């Protein structure tokens, strides 16, 4: 393949990816995080809790959690047994308790109890990786970031934006996706992919026949293409 051919391929991919994103923006104009939060601290905590569970389970426990521990200082001083009991429904509650107590203590000791608006700082907190850090930066501070969760990894590969190996490596996927979209679009683009993955492009059986971006998807046909059958698979919100 010549350099010119590579350039044409890359340009075509950028155009196709951005077209898909525009259609998803029209399809999901209200796409936003489905975790409830009212501050950077709350978003950080609920994002940590959301690992290997659903947003709705986290939202069910967060009112009691933040009533008991409204800030980092309160959470750092929490009684372990009481904290575990509150977050138990989210699963893996012992490990998550370790993370919450650790990150709260770190916030108090190193950041005056405030969530730092820098990726390099956020990833030093217990239980916080690049994915969580980018969620917080993009949605609490308005700092663009690319969140490579399971939905984003799955859809970017299905849509042909990334090869499978790249999609499975979050850091490489971040850089590859960052080259396809303007920085200002990173956060919203990821959120739209997450909504699409939860509502139509399901992991096991995507609703291909009811997909607004099927004409640009090389994976069209993985799920039912009949519009009536596909529409039965469409959900109005993320899984319970």
PDB file of C-alpha atoms in Angstrom:
ATOM      1  CA  UNK A   1       0.000   0.000   0.000  1.00  0.00           C
ATOM      2  CA  UNK A   2       1.415   3.385  -0.992  1.00  0.00           C
ATOM      3  CA  UNK A   3       1.617   6.452   1.235  1.00  0.00           C
ATOM      4  CA  UNK A   4      -1.118   8.050  -0.866  1.00  0.00           C
ATOM      5  CA  UNK A   5      -3.362   5.014  -0.417  1.00  0.00           C
ATOM      6  CA  UNK A   6      -2.779   5.101   3.334  1.00  0.00           C
ATOM      7  CA  UNK A   7      -3.668   8.784   3.443  1.00  0.00           C
ATOM      8  CA  UNK A   8      -6.877   8.182   1.498  1.00  0.00           C
ATOM      9  CA  UNK A   9      -7.804   5.312   3.796  1.00  0.00           C
ATOM     10  CA  UNK A  10      -7.192   7.420   6.890  1.00  0.00           C
ATOM     11  CA  UNK A  11      -9.163  10.350   5.502  1.00  0.00           C
ATOM     12  CA  UNK A  12     -12.071   8.078   4.605  1.00  0.00           C
ATOM     13  CA  UNK A  13     -12.037   6.571   8.104  1.00  0.00           C
ATOM     14  CA  UNK A  14     -12.063   9.996   9.749  1.00  0.00           C
ATOM     15  CA  UNK A  15     -15.001  11.106   7.611  1.00  0.00           C
ATOM     16  CA  UNK A  16     -16.949   7.920   8.272  1.00  0.00           C
ATOM     17  CA  UNK A  17     -16.286   8.002  12.018  1.00  0.00           C
ATOM     18  CA  UNK A  18     -17.351  11.629  12.306  1.00  0.00           C
ATOM     19  CA  UNK A  19     -20.483  10.981  10.239  1.00  0.00           C
ATOM     20  CA  UNK A  20     -21.447   8.125  12.556  1.00  0.00           C
ATOM     21  CA  UNK A  21     -20.876  10.351  15.568  1.00  0.00           C
ATOM     22  CA  UNK A  22     -23.098  13.082  14.095  1.00  0.00           C
ATOM     23  CA  UNK A  23     -25.905  10.579  13.535  1.00  0.00           C
ATOM     24  CA  UNK A  24     -25.523   9.218  17.063  1.00  0.00           C
ATOM     25  CA  UNK A  25     -25.691  12.798  18.360  1.00  0.00           C
ATOM     26  CA  UNK A  26     -29.031  13.200  16.586  1.00  0.00           C
ATOM     27  CA  UNK A  27     -30.232   9.832  17.865  1.00  0.00           C
ATOM     28  CA  UNK A  28     -29.202  10.424  21.490  1.00  0.00           C
ATOM     29  CA  UNK A  29     -29.360  14.201  22.049  1.00  0.00           C
ATOM     30  CA  UNK A  30     -29.594  13.706  25.812  1.00  0.00           C
ATOM     31  CA  UNK A  31     -26.641  11.315  26.112  1.00  0.00           C
ATOM     32  CA  UNK A  32     -24.968  11.875  29.462  1.00  0.00           C
ATOM     33  CA  UNK A  33     -23.560   9.804  32.325  1.00  0.00           C
ATOM     34  CA  UNK A  34     -26.272   7.632  33.843  1.00  0.00           C
ATOM     35  CA  UNK A  35     -24.677   7.813  37.254  1.00  0.00           C
ATOM     36  CA  UNK A  36     -26.241  10.372  39.612  1.00  0.00           C
ATOM     37  CA  UNK A  37     -23.835  12.982  41.009  1.00  0.00           C
ATOM     38  CA  UNK A  38     -23.738  16.628  42.029  1.00  0.00           C
ATOM     39  CA  UNK A  39     -20.007  17.272  42.445  1.00  0.00           C
ATOM     40  CA  UNK A  40     -16.624  16.001  41.239  1.00  0.00           C
ATOM     41  CA  UNK A  41     -16.253  14.092  44.518  1.00  0.00           C
ATOM     42  CA  UNK A  42     -19.572  12.308  44.061  1.00  0.00           C
ATOM     43  CA  UNK A  43     -18.794  11.459  40.434  1.00  0.00           C
ATOM     44  CA  UNK A  44     -15.419  10.035  41.410  1.00  0.00           C
ATOM     45  CA  UNK A  45     -16.956   7.854  44.101  1.00  0.00           C
ATOM     46  CA  UNK A  46     -19.880   6.542  42.044  1.00  0.00           C
ATOM     47  CA  UNK A  47     -17.609   5.811  39.089  1.00  0.00           C
ATOM     48  CA  UNK A  48     -15.370   3.698  41.302  1.00  0.00           C
ATOM     49  CA  UNK A  49     -18.465   1.927  42.629  1.00  0.00           C
ATOM     50  CA  UNK A  50     -19.774   1.265  39.114  1.00  0.00           C
ATOM     51  CA  UNK A  51     -17.057  -1.284  38.347  1.00  0.00           C
ATOM     52  CA  UNK A  52     -18.604  -4.680  37.532  1.00  0.00           C
ATOM     53  CA  UNK A  53     -22.120  -3.564  38.362  1.00  0.00           C
ATOM     54  CA  UNK A  54     -24.820  -1.368  36.842  1.00  0.00           C
ATOM     55  CA  UNK A  55     -25.371   2.349  37.124  1.00  0.00           C
ATOM     56  CA  UNK A  56     -28.848   1.788  38.542  1.00  0.00           C
ATOM     57  CA  UNK A  57     -27.504  -0.274  41.422  1.00  0.00           C
ATOM     58  CA  UNK A  58     -24.990   2.447  42.200  1.00  0.00           C
ATOM     59  CA  UNK A  59     -27.677   5.136  41.978  1.00  0.00           C
ATOM     60  CA  UNK A  60     -29.790   3.152  44.429  1.00  0.00           C
ATOM     61  CA  UNK A  61     -27.121   3.300  47.147  1.00  0.00           C
ATOM     62  CA  UNK A  62     -25.628   6.732  46.483  1.00  0.00           C
ATOM     63  CA  UNK A  63     -28.246   8.816  48.409  1.00  0.00           C
ATOM     64  CA  UNK A  64     -27.527   6.943  51.646  1.00  0.00           C
ATOM     65  CA  UNK A  65     -23.792   6.934  50.908  1.00  0.00           C
ATOM     66  CA  UNK A  66     -23.510  10.690  50.447  1.00  0.00           C
ATOM     67  CA  UNK A  67     -25.890  11.457  53.287  1.00  0.00           C
ATOM     68  CA  UNK A  68     -23.470   9.610  55.572  1.00  0.00           C
ATOM     69  CA  UNK A  69     -20.257  10.770  53.863  1.00  0.00           C
ATOM     70  CA  UNK A  70     -20.802  14.078  52.025  1.00  0.00           C
ATOM     71  CA  UNK A  71     -17.135  14.834  51.415  1.00  0.00           C
ATOM     72  CA  UNK A  72     -13.671  13.297  51.315  1.00  0.00           C
ATOM     73  CA  UNK A  73     -12.936  14.004  54.982  1.00  0.00           C
ATOM     74  CA  UNK A  74     -16.115  12.248  56.111  1.00  0.00           C
ATOM     75  CA  UNK A  75     -15.473   9.278  53.847  1.00  0.00           C
ATOM     76  CA  UNK A  76     -11.856   8.976  54.993  1.00  0.00           C
ATOM     77  CA  UNK A  77     -13.109   8.729  58.588  1.00  0.00           C
ATOM     78  CA  UNK A  78     -15.866   6.224  57.783  1.00  0.00           C
ATOM     79  CA  UNK A  79     -16.370   3.079  59.821  1.00  0.00           C
ATOM     80  CA  UNK A  80     -15.451   0.234  57.499  1.00  0.00           C
ATOM     81  CA  UNK A  81     -18.330  -2.023  58.531  1.00  0.00           C
ATOM     82  CA  UNK A  82     -20.902   0.731  58.051  1.00  0.00           C
ATOM     83  CA  UNK A  83     -19.480   1.693  54.655  1.00  0.00           C
ATOM     84  CA  UNK A  84     -19.428  -1.916  53.500  1.00  0.00           C
ATOM     85  CA  UNK A  85     -23.070  -2.343  54.452  1.00  0.00           C
ATOM     86  CA  UNK A  86     -24.131   0.700  52.430  1.00  0.00           C
ATOM     87  CA  UNK A  87     -22.299  -0.287  49.240  1.00  0.00           C
ATOM     88  CA  UNK A  88     -22.848  -4.055  49.543  1.00  0.00           C
ATOM     89  CA  UNK A  89     -25.503  -4.126  46.741  1.00  0.00           C
ATOM     90  CA  UNK A  90     -22.907  -2.947  44.219  1.00  0.00           C
ATOM     91  CA  UNK A  91     -20.862  -6.144  44.599  1.00  0.00           C
ATOM     92  CA  UNK A  92     -17.183  -6.616  45.423  1.00  0.00           C
ATOM     93  CA  UNK A  93     -17.949  -4.340  48.349  1.00  0.00           C
ATOM     94  CA  UNK A  94     -14.863  -5.191  50.392  1.00  0.00           C
ATOM     95  CA  UNK A  95     -12.464  -4.289  47.605  1.00  0.00           C
ATOM     96  CA  UNK A  96     -14.502  -1.199  46.786  1.00  0.00           C
ATOM     97  CA  UNK A  97     -14.423  -0.182  50.450  1.00  0.00           C
ATOM     98  CA  UNK A  98     -10.639  -0.419  50.349  1.00  0.00           C
ATOM     99  CA  UNK A  99     -10.584   1.830  47.282  1.00  0.00           C
ATOM    100  CA  UNK A 100     -13.009   4.397  48.694  1.00  0.00           C
ATOM    101  CA  UNK A 101     -11.232   4.681  52.025  1.00  0.00           C
ATOM    102  CA  UNK A 102      -7.883   4.908  50.281  1.00  0.00           C
ATOM    103  CA  UNK A 103      -8.869   7.510  47.726  1.00  0.00           C
ATOM    104  CA  UNK A 104     -10.669   9.619  50.351  1.00  0.00           C
ATOM    105  CA  UNK A 105      -7.587   9.583  52.574  1.00  0.00           C
ATOM    106  CA  UNK A 106      -5.399  10.512  49.612  1.00  0.00           C
ATOM    107  CA  UNK A 107      -7.689  13.400  48.681  1.00  0.00           C
ATOM    108  CA  UNK A 108      -7.511  14.740  52.221  1.00  0.00           C
ATOM    109  CA  UNK A 109      -3.772  14.248  52.633  1.00  0.00           C
ATOM    110  CA  UNK A 110      -2.567  15.376  49.225  1.00  0.00           C
ATOM    111  CA  UNK A 111      -5.274  17.529  47.665  1.00  0.00           C
ATOM    112  CA  UNK A 112      -6.940  19.350  50.587  1.00  0.00           C
ATOM    113  CA  UNK A 113     -10.005  17.154  50.226  1.00  0.00           C
ATOM    114  CA  UNK A 114     -10.687  18.285  46.661  1.00  0.00           C
ATOM    115  CA  UNK A 115     -10.741  16.158  43.503  1.00  0.00           C
ATOM    116  CA  UNK A 116      -7.786  17.245  41.344  1.00  0.00           C
ATOM    117  CA  UNK A 117      -8.634  18.198  37.736  1.00  0.00           C
ATOM    118  CA  UNK A 118      -5.551  16.480  36.302  1.00  0.00           C
ATOM    119  CA  UNK A 119      -5.298  12.965  34.893  1.00  0.00           C
ATOM    120  CA  UNK A 120      -1.778  12.456  36.258  1.00  0.00           C
ATOM    121  CA  UNK A 121      -3.051  13.215  39.770  1.00  0.00           C
ATOM    122  CA  UNK A 122      -6.283  11.262  39.515  1.00  0.00           C
ATOM    123  CA  UNK A 123      -4.630   8.001  38.492  1.00  0.00           C
ATOM    124  CA  UNK A 124      -2.521   8.067  41.658  1.00  0.00           C
ATOM    125  CA  UNK A 125      -5.675   7.590  43.759  1.00  0.00           C
ATOM    126  CA  UNK A 126      -6.554   4.045  44.905  1.00  0.00           C
ATOM    127  CA  UNK A 127      -9.098   2.419  42.612  1.00  0.00           C
ATOM    128  CA  UNK A 128      -8.774   5.117  39.938  1.00  0.00           C
ATOM    129  CA  UNK A 129      -7.474   4.226  36.487  1.00  0.00           C
ATOM    130  CA  UNK A 130      -7.465   6.149  33.233  1.00  0.00           C
ATOM    131  CA  UNK A 131     -11.070   5.232  32.459  1.00  0.00           C
ATOM    132  CA  UNK A 132     -12.389   6.607  35.759  1.00  0.00           C
ATOM    133  CA  UNK A 133     -10.103   9.624  35.523  1.00  0.00           C
ATOM    134  CA  UNK A 134     -11.363  10.526  32.057  1.00  0.00           C
ATOM    135  CA  UNK A 135     -14.987  10.144  33.160  1.00  0.00           C
ATOM    136  CA  UNK A 136     -14.383  12.612  35.982  1.00  0.00           C
ATOM    137  CA  UNK A 137     -12.377  15.055  33.872  1.00  0.00           C
ATOM    138  CA  UNK A 138     -14.903  15.125  31.061  1.00  0.00           C
ATOM    139  CA  UNK A 139     -18.116  15.200  33.034  1.00  0.00           C
ATOM    140  CA  UNK A 140     -17.188  17.060  36.220  1.00  0.00           C
ATOM    141  CA  UNK A 141     -14.591  19.506  34.901  1.00  0.00           C
ATOM    142  CA  UNK A 142     -15.399  19.813  31.207  1.00  0.00           C
ATOM    143  CA  UNK A 143     -11.890  18.669  30.279  1.00  0.00           C
ATOM    144  CA  UNK A 144     -12.117  16.444  27.164  1.00  0.00           C
ATOM    145  CA  UNK A 145     -11.136  12.842  27.678  1.00  0.00           C
ATOM    146  CA  UNK A 146     -11.661   9.497  25.962  1.00  0.00           C
ATOM    147  CA  UNK A 147     -13.224   6.819  28.137  1.00  0.00           C
ATOM    148  CA  UNK A 148     -12.508   3.343  26.807  1.00  0.00           C
ATOM    149  CA  UNK A 149     -15.028   1.195  28.667  1.00  0.00           C
ATOM    150  CA  UNK A 150     -16.439  -2.116  27.430  1.00  0.00           C
ATOM    151  CA  UNK A 151     -19.028  -0.406  25.208  1.00  0.00           C
ATOM    152  CA  UNK A 152     -16.543   1.964  23.589  1.00  0.00           C
ATOM    153  CA  UNK A 153     -14.058  -0.858  22.987  1.00  0.00           C
ATOM    154  CA  UNK A 154     -16.757  -3.089  21.463  1.00  0.00           C
ATOM    155  CA  UNK A 155     -18.351  -0.463  19.250  1.00  0.00           C
ATOM    156  CA  UNK A 156     -15.163   1.099  17.926  1.00  0.00           C
ATOM    157  CA  UNK A 157     -14.076  -2.333  16.750  1.00  0.00           C
ATOM    158  CA  UNK A 158     -17.496  -3.236  15.308  1.00  0.00           C
ATOM    159  CA  UNK A 159     -17.677   0.075  13.478  1.00  0.00           C
ATOM    160  CA  UNK A 160     -14.257  -0.550  12.000  1.00  0.00           C
ATOM    161  CA  UNK A 161     -12.633   2.456  13.653  1.00  0.00           C
ATOM    162  CA  UNK A 162     -10.087   0.331  15.526  1.00  0.00           C
ATOM    163  CA  UNK A 163      -8.705  -3.141  14.990  1.00  0.00           C
ATOM    164  CA  UNK A 164      -9.489  -5.646  17.717  1.00  0.00           C
ATOM    165  CA  UNK A 165      -6.022  -5.572  19.283  1.00  0.00           C
ATOM    166  CA  UNK A 166      -6.063  -1.785  19.608  1.00  0.00           C
ATOM    167  CA  UNK A 167      -9.622  -1.703  20.933  1.00  0.00           C
ATOM    168  CA  UNK A 168      -8.624  -4.090  23.716  1.00  0.00           C
ATOM    169  CA  UNK A 169      -5.765  -1.835  24.910  1.00  0.00           C
ATOM    170  CA  UNK A 170      -7.270   1.298  26.506  1.00  0.00           C
ATOM    171  CA  UNK A 171      -4.232   3.556  26.148  1.00  0.00           C
ATOM    172  CA  UNK A 172      -3.679   2.648  22.491  1.00  0.00           C
ATOM    173  CA  UNK A 173      -7.409   2.989  21.869  1.00  0.00           C
ATOM    174  CA  UNK A 174      -7.401   6.452  23.456  1.00  0.00           C
ATOM    175  CA  UNK A 175      -4.659   7.659  21.139  1.00  0.00           C
ATOM    176  CA  UNK A 176      -6.224   6.078  18.045  1.00  0.00           C
ATOM    177  CA  UNK A 177      -9.659   7.562  18.750  1.00  0.00           C
ATOM    178  CA  UNK A 178      -8.101  10.900  19.599  1.00  0.00           C
ATOM    179  CA  UNK A 179      -6.701  11.003  16.065  1.00  0.00           C
ATOM    180  CA  UNK A 180     -10.166  10.540  14.553  1.00  0.00           C
ATOM    181  CA  UNK A 181     -12.021  13.283  16.407  1.00  0.00           C
ATOM    182  CA  UNK A 182     -11.401  16.879  17.484  1.00  0.00           C
ATOM    183  CA  UNK A 183     -10.452  17.100  21.150  1.00  0.00           C
ATOM    184  CA  UNK A 184     -13.610  19.083  21.955  1.00  0.00           C
ATOM    185  CA  UNK A 185     -15.734  16.078  20.901  1.00  0.00           C
ATOM    186  CA  UNK A 186     -13.964  13.358  22.870  1.00  0.00           C
ATOM    187  CA  UNK A 187     -16.181  13.241  25.960  1.00  0.00           C
ATOM    188  CA  UNK A 188     -19.506  13.466  24.127  1.00  0.00           C
ATOM    189  CA  UNK A 189     -18.427  10.997  21.443  1.00  0.00           C
ATOM    190  CA  UNK A 190     -17.663   8.371  24.085  1.00  0.00           C
ATOM    191  CA  UNK A 191     -20.911   9.022  25.901  1.00  0.00           C
ATOM    192  CA  UNK A 192     -22.895   8.559  22.698  1.00  0.00           C
ATOM    193  CA  UNK A 193     -21.120   5.273  21.997  1.00  0.00           C
ATOM    194  CA  UNK A 194     -21.934   4.098  25.523  1.00  0.00           C
ATOM    195  CA  UNK A 195     -25.609   4.954  25.071  1.00  0.00           C
ATOM    196  CA  UNK A 196     -25.688   3.217  21.697  1.00  0.00           C
ATOM    197  CA  UNK A 197     -23.991   0.154  23.155  1.00  0.00           C
ATOM    198  CA  UNK A 198     -26.497  -0.045  25.997  1.00  0.00           C
ATOM    199  CA  UNK A 199     -29.575   0.555  23.862  1.00  0.00           C
ATOM    200  CA  UNK A 200     -28.952  -0.971  20.442  1.00  0.00           C
ATOM    201  CA  UNK A 201     -25.469  -2.369  19.788  1.00  0.00           C
ATOM    202  CA  UNK A 202     -25.659  -5.006  22.514  1.00  0.00           C
ATOM    203  CA  UNK A 203     -22.741  -7.336  23.142  1.00  0.00           C
ATOM    204  CA  UNK A 204     -24.544 -10.570  22.323  1.00  0.00           C
ATOM    205  CA  UNK A 205     -27.295  -9.594  19.903  1.00  0.00           C
ATOM    206  CA  UNK A 206     -27.126  -6.109  18.412  1.00  0.00           C
ATOM    207  CA  UNK A 207     -30.316  -4.588  16.993  1.00  0.00           C
ATOM    208  CA  UNK A 208     -28.846  -4.192  13.508  1.00  0.00           C
ATOM    209  CA  UNK A 209     -32.180  -3.678  11.751  1.00  0.00           C
ATOM    210  CA  UNK A 210     -33.010  -0.773  14.063  1.00  0.00           C
ATOM    211  CA  UNK A 211     -29.606   0.873  14.017  1.00  0.00           C
ATOM    212  CA  UNK A 212     -29.337   4.458  12.754  1.00  0.00           C
ATOM    213  CA  UNK A 213     -25.711   3.970  11.658  1.00  0.00           C
ATOM    214  CA  UNK A 214     -26.033   0.551  10.019  1.00  0.00           C
ATOM    215  CA  UNK A 215     -25.143   1.883   6.553  1.00  0.00           C
ATOM    216  CA  UNK A 216     -21.664   2.802   7.798  1.00  0.00           C
ATOM    217  CA  UNK A 217     -21.117  -0.319   9.919  1.00  0.00           C
ATOM    218  CA  UNK A 218     -18.986  -3.170   8.536  1.00  0.00           C
ATOM    219  CA  UNK A 219     -20.429  -5.459  11.228  1.00  0.00           C
ATOM    220  CA  UNK A 220     -24.027  -5.050  10.055  1.00  0.00           C
ATOM    221  CA  UNK A 221     -25.731  -8.435  10.243  1.00  0.00           C
ATOM    222  CA  UNK A 222     -24.300  -9.645  13.550  1.00  0.00           C
ATOM    223  CA  UNK A 223     -27.815  -9.237  14.902  1.00  0.00           C
ATOM    224  CA  UNK A 224     -31.267  -9.468  13.289  1.00  0.00           C
ATOM    225  CA  UNK A 225     -31.636  -7.166  10.285  1.00  0.00           C
ATOM    226  CA  UNK A 226     -35.420  -7.364  10.109  1.00  0.00           C
ATOM    227  CA  UNK A 227     -36.636  -4.002  11.477  1.00  0.00           C
ATOM    228  CA  UNK A 228     -39.500  -5.505  13.453  1.00  0.00           C
ATOM    229  CA  UNK A 229     -37.350  -8.158  15.102  1.00  0.00           C
ATOM    230  CA  UNK A 230     -34.524  -5.724  15.736  1.00  0.00           C
ATOM    231  CA  UNK A 231     -36.816  -3.142  17.306  1.00  0.00           C
ATOM    232  CA  UNK A 232     -37.758  -5.677  19.992  1.00  0.00           C
ATOM    233  CA  UNK A 233     -34.130  -5.586  21.155  1.00  0.00           C
ATOM    234  CA  UNK A 234     -33.973  -1.806  21.546  1.00  0.00           C
ATOM    235  CA  UNK A 235     -34.072  -0.564  25.130  1.00  0.00           C
ATOM    236  CA  UNK A 236     -34.761   2.940  26.401  1.00  0.00           C
ATOM    237  CA  UNK A 237     -32.054   2.899  29.043  1.00  0.00           C
ATOM    238  CA  UNK A 238     -29.027   1.007  30.243  1.00  0.00           C
ATOM    239  CA  UNK A 239     -29.393  -2.423  31.787  1.00  0.00           C
ATOM    240  CA  UNK A 240     -30.715  -2.724  35.345  1.00  0.00           C
TER     241      UNK A 240
END
